[in-house]
Short mmCIF file of C-alpha atoms in Angstrom, two decimals:
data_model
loop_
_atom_site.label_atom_id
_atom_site.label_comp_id
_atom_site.label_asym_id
_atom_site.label_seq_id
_atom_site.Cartn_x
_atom_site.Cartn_y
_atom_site.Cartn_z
CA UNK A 452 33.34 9.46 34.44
CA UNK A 453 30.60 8.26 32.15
CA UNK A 454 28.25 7.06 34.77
CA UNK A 455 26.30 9.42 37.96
CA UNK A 456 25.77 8.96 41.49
CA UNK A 457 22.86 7.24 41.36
CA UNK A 458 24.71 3.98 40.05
CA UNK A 459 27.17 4.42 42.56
CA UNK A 460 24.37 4.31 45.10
CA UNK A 461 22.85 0.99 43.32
CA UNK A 462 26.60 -0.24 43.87
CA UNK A 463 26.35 0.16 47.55
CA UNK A 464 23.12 -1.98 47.55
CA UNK A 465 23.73 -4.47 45.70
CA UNK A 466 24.23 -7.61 47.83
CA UNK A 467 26.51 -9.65 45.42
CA UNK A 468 29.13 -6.95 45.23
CA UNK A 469 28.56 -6.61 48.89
CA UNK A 470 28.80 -10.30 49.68
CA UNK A 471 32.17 -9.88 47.37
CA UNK A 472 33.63 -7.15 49.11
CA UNK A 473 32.22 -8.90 52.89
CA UNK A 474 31.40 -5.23 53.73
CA UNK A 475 28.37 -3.83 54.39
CA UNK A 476 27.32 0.08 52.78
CA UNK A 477 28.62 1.92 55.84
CA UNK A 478 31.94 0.28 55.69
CA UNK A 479 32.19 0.96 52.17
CA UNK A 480 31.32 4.66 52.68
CA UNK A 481 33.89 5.27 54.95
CA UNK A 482 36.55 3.60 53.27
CA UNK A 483 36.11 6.25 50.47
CA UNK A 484 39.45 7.64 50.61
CA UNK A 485 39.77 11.22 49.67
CA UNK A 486 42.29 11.02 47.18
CA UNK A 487 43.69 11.22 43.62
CA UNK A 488 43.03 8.22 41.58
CA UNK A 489 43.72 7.63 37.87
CA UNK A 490 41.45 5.47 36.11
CA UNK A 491 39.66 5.26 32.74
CA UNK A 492 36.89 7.68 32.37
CA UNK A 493 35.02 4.96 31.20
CA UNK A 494 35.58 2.47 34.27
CA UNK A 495 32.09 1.26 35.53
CA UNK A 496 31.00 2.32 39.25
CA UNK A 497 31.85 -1.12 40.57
CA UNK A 498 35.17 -1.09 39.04
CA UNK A 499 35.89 2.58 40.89
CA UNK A 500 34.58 1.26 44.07
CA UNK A 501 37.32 -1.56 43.60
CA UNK A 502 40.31 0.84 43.07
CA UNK A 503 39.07 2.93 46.31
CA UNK A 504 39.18 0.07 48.14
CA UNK A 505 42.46 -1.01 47.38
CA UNK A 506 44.14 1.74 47.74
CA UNK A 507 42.52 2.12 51.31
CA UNK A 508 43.78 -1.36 52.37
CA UNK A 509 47.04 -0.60 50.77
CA UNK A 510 47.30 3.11 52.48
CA UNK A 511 45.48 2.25 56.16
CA UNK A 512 44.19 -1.31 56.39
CA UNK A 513 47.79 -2.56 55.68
CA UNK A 514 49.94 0.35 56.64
CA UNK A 515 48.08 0.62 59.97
CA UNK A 516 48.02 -3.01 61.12
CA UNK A 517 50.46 -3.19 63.75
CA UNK A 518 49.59 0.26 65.22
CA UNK A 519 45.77 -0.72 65.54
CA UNK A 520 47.01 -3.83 67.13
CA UNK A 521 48.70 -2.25 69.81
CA UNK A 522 45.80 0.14 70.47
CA UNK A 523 43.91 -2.78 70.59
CA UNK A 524 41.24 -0.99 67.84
CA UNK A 525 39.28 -2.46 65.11
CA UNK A 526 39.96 -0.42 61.43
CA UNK A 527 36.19 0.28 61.60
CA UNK A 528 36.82 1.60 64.96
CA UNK A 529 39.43 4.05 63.80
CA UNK A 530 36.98 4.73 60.96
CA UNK A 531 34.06 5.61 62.92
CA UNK A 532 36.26 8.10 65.46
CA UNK A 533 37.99 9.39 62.56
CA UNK A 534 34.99 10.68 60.25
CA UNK A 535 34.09 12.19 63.57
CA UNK A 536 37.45 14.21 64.07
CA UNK A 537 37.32 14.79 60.27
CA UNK A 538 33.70 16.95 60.62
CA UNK A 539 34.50 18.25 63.53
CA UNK A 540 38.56 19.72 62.97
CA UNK A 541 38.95 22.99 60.49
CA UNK A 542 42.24 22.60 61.20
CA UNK A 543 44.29 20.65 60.53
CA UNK A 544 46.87 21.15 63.51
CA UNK A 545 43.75 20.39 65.79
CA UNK A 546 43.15 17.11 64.27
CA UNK A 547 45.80 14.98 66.96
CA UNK A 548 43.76 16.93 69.95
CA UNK A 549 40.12 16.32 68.86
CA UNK A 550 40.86 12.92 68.58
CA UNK A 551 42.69 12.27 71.81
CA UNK A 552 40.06 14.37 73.35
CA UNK A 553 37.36 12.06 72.23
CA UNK A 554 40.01 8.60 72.82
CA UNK A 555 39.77 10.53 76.08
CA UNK A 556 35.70 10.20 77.02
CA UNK A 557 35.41 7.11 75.30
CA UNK A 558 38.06 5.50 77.60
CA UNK A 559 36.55 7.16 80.00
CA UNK A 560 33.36 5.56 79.26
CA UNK A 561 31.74 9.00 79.00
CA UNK A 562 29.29 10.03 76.19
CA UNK A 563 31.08 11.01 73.24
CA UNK A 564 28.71 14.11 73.21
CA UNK A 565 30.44 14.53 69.47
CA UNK A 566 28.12 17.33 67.31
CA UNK A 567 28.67 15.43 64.34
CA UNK A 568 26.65 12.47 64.98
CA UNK A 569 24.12 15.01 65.56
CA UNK A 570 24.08 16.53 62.54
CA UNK A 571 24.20 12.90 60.51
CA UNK A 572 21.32 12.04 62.59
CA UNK A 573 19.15 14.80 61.41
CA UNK A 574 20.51 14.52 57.90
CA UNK A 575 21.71 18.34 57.02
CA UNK A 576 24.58 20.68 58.45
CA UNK A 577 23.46 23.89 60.22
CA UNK A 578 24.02 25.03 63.72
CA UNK A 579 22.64 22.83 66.22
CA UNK A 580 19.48 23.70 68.58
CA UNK A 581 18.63 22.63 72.02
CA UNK A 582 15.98 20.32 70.52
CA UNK A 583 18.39 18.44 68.39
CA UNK A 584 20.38 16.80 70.98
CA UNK A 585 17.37 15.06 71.81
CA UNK A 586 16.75 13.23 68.76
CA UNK A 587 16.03 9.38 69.18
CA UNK A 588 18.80 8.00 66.39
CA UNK A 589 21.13 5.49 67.09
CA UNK A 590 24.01 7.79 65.85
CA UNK A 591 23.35 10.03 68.98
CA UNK A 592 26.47 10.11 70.95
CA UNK A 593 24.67 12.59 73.26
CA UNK A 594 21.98 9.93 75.04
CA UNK A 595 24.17 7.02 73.21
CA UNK A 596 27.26 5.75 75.12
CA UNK A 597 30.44 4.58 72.53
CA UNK A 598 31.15 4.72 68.85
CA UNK A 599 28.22 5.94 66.81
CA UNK A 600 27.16 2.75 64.59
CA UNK A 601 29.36 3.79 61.66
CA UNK A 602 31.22 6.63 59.82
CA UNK A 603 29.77 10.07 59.21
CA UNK A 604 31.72 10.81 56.66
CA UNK A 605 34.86 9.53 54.78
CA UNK A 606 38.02 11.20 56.64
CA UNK A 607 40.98 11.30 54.90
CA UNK A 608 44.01 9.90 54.87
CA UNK A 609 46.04 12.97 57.49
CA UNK A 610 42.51 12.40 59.46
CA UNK A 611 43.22 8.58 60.05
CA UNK A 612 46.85 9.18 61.12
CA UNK A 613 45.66 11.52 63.40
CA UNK A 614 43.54 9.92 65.42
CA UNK A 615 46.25 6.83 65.10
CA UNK A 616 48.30 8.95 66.61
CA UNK A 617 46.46 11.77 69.08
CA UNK A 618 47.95 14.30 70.94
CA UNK A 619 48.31 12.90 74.77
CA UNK A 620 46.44 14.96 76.92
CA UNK A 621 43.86 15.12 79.58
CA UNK A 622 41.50 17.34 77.54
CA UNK A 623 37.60 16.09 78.10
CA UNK A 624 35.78 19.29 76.79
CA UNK A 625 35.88 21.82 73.81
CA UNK A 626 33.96 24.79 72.10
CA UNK A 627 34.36 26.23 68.77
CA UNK A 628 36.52 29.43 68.93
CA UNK A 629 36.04 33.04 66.92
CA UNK A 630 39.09 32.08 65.16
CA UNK A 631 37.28 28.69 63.37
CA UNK A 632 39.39 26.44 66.16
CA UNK A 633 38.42 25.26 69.53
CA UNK A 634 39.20 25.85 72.78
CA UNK A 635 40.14 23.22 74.98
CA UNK A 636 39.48 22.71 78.79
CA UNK A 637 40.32 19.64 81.19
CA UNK A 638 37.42 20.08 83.73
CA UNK A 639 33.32 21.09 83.04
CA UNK A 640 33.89 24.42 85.24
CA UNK A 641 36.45 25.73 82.80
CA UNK A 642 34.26 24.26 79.74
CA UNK A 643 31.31 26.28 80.84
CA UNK A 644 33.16 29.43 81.33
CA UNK A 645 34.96 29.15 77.71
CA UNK A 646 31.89 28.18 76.12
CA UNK A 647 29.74 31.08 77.55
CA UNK A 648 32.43 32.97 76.06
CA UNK A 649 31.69 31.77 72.68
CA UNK A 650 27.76 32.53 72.97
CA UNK A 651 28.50 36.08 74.31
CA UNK A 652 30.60 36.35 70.82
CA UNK A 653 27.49 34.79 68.61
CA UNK A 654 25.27 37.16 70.23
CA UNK A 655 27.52 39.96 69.13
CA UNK A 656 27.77 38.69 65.89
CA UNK A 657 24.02 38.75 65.67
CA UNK A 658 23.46 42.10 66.33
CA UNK A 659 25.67 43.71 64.07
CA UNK A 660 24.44 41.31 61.45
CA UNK A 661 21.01 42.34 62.22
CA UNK A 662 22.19 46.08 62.70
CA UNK A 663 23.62 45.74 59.58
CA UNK A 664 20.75 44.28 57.70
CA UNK A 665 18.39 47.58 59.33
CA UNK A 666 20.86 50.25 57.66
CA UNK A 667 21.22 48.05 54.34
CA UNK A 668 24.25 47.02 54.46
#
């Protein structure tokens, strides 16, 4: 495309094509669909930002209607809780439990406690530290109760139907896994044990990485 990113950004700020659109920047940015679209390379930004948006009422706004009706959801709702499955699932069989897990503390009326929101809080992705879960952002499901404010990123389209449709379960907790999953428990007790698991693995990892780095390897 003949223009960059930074007249995509003006775009996003630009309160007639807001006031057009009767969205506001973060419900443009999630409604971003990942996709394959065929346009002229010489399209202006707004023009792009259009076909995006149609297609996303066309493939979820409209497509999802009744189904977000009878969850009794709002499509910025699903948005919101799907940009968070969409960071936080590798895979893509996962996808139906991380979202029922967190349908699951939000009915619940539990924090979300969702490491995402974290990370778009603090503006960079990197392994989270004590100190982080602290931070005093609106987006911070950890001291925050409900949805973050908006999206964290722009899920796709197998992200949305997934948490349309989560897996039914009485799952409340999870920790990342050796294999790039999670692990999934039901009560705190058997959270705690699983994740102390998965720090007893990182501090193995560290060591031969650092034994590793001492013999030049």
């Amino acid at each position: 495309l003949i223009f960059d990113s930074t007249e995509v950004a003006r775009v996003f700020n630009d309160s007639l094509f807001l006031e057009e659109t009767d969205l506001i920047p973060e419900q443009i940015f999630g409604r971003m669909l990942p996709e394959t679209y065929k346009m002229y390379w010489t399209s202006t930004p707004k023009a792009v930002i259009r076909k995006v948006l149609d297609e996303f009422d066309k493939n979820v706004t409209n497509s999802f209607s009744s189904r977000l009706d009878s969850l009794d959801r709002s499509i910025d709702e699903l948005l919101t809780m799907a940009s968070i499955v969409e960071w936080e699932a590798n895979i893509e069989d996962e996808k139906p439990i991380v979202a029922g897990l967190y349908w699951n503390r939000l009915d619940r009326r539990m924090h979300l406690q969702a490491d995402p929101t974290i990370s778009f809080a603090l503006g960079e992705r990197r392994r989270l530290l004590l100190e982080d879960y602290k931070v005093d952002h609106p987006y911070n499901t950890y001291i925050n109760y409900g949805l973050p404010p908006g999206p964290v990123t722009n899920p796709s389209l197998k992200t949305l139907r997934a948490t349309l449709y989560p897996a039914t379960h009485n799952y409340l907790y999870m920790v990342a896994s050796p294999e790039g999953g999670h692990v999934f428990n039901r009560t705190y007790q058997e959270h705690l044990v699983d994740a102390e698991k998965w720090r007893k693995w990182l501090r193995q990892q560290y060591r031969i990485k650092r034994a590793n780095e001492q013999n030049g390897l």
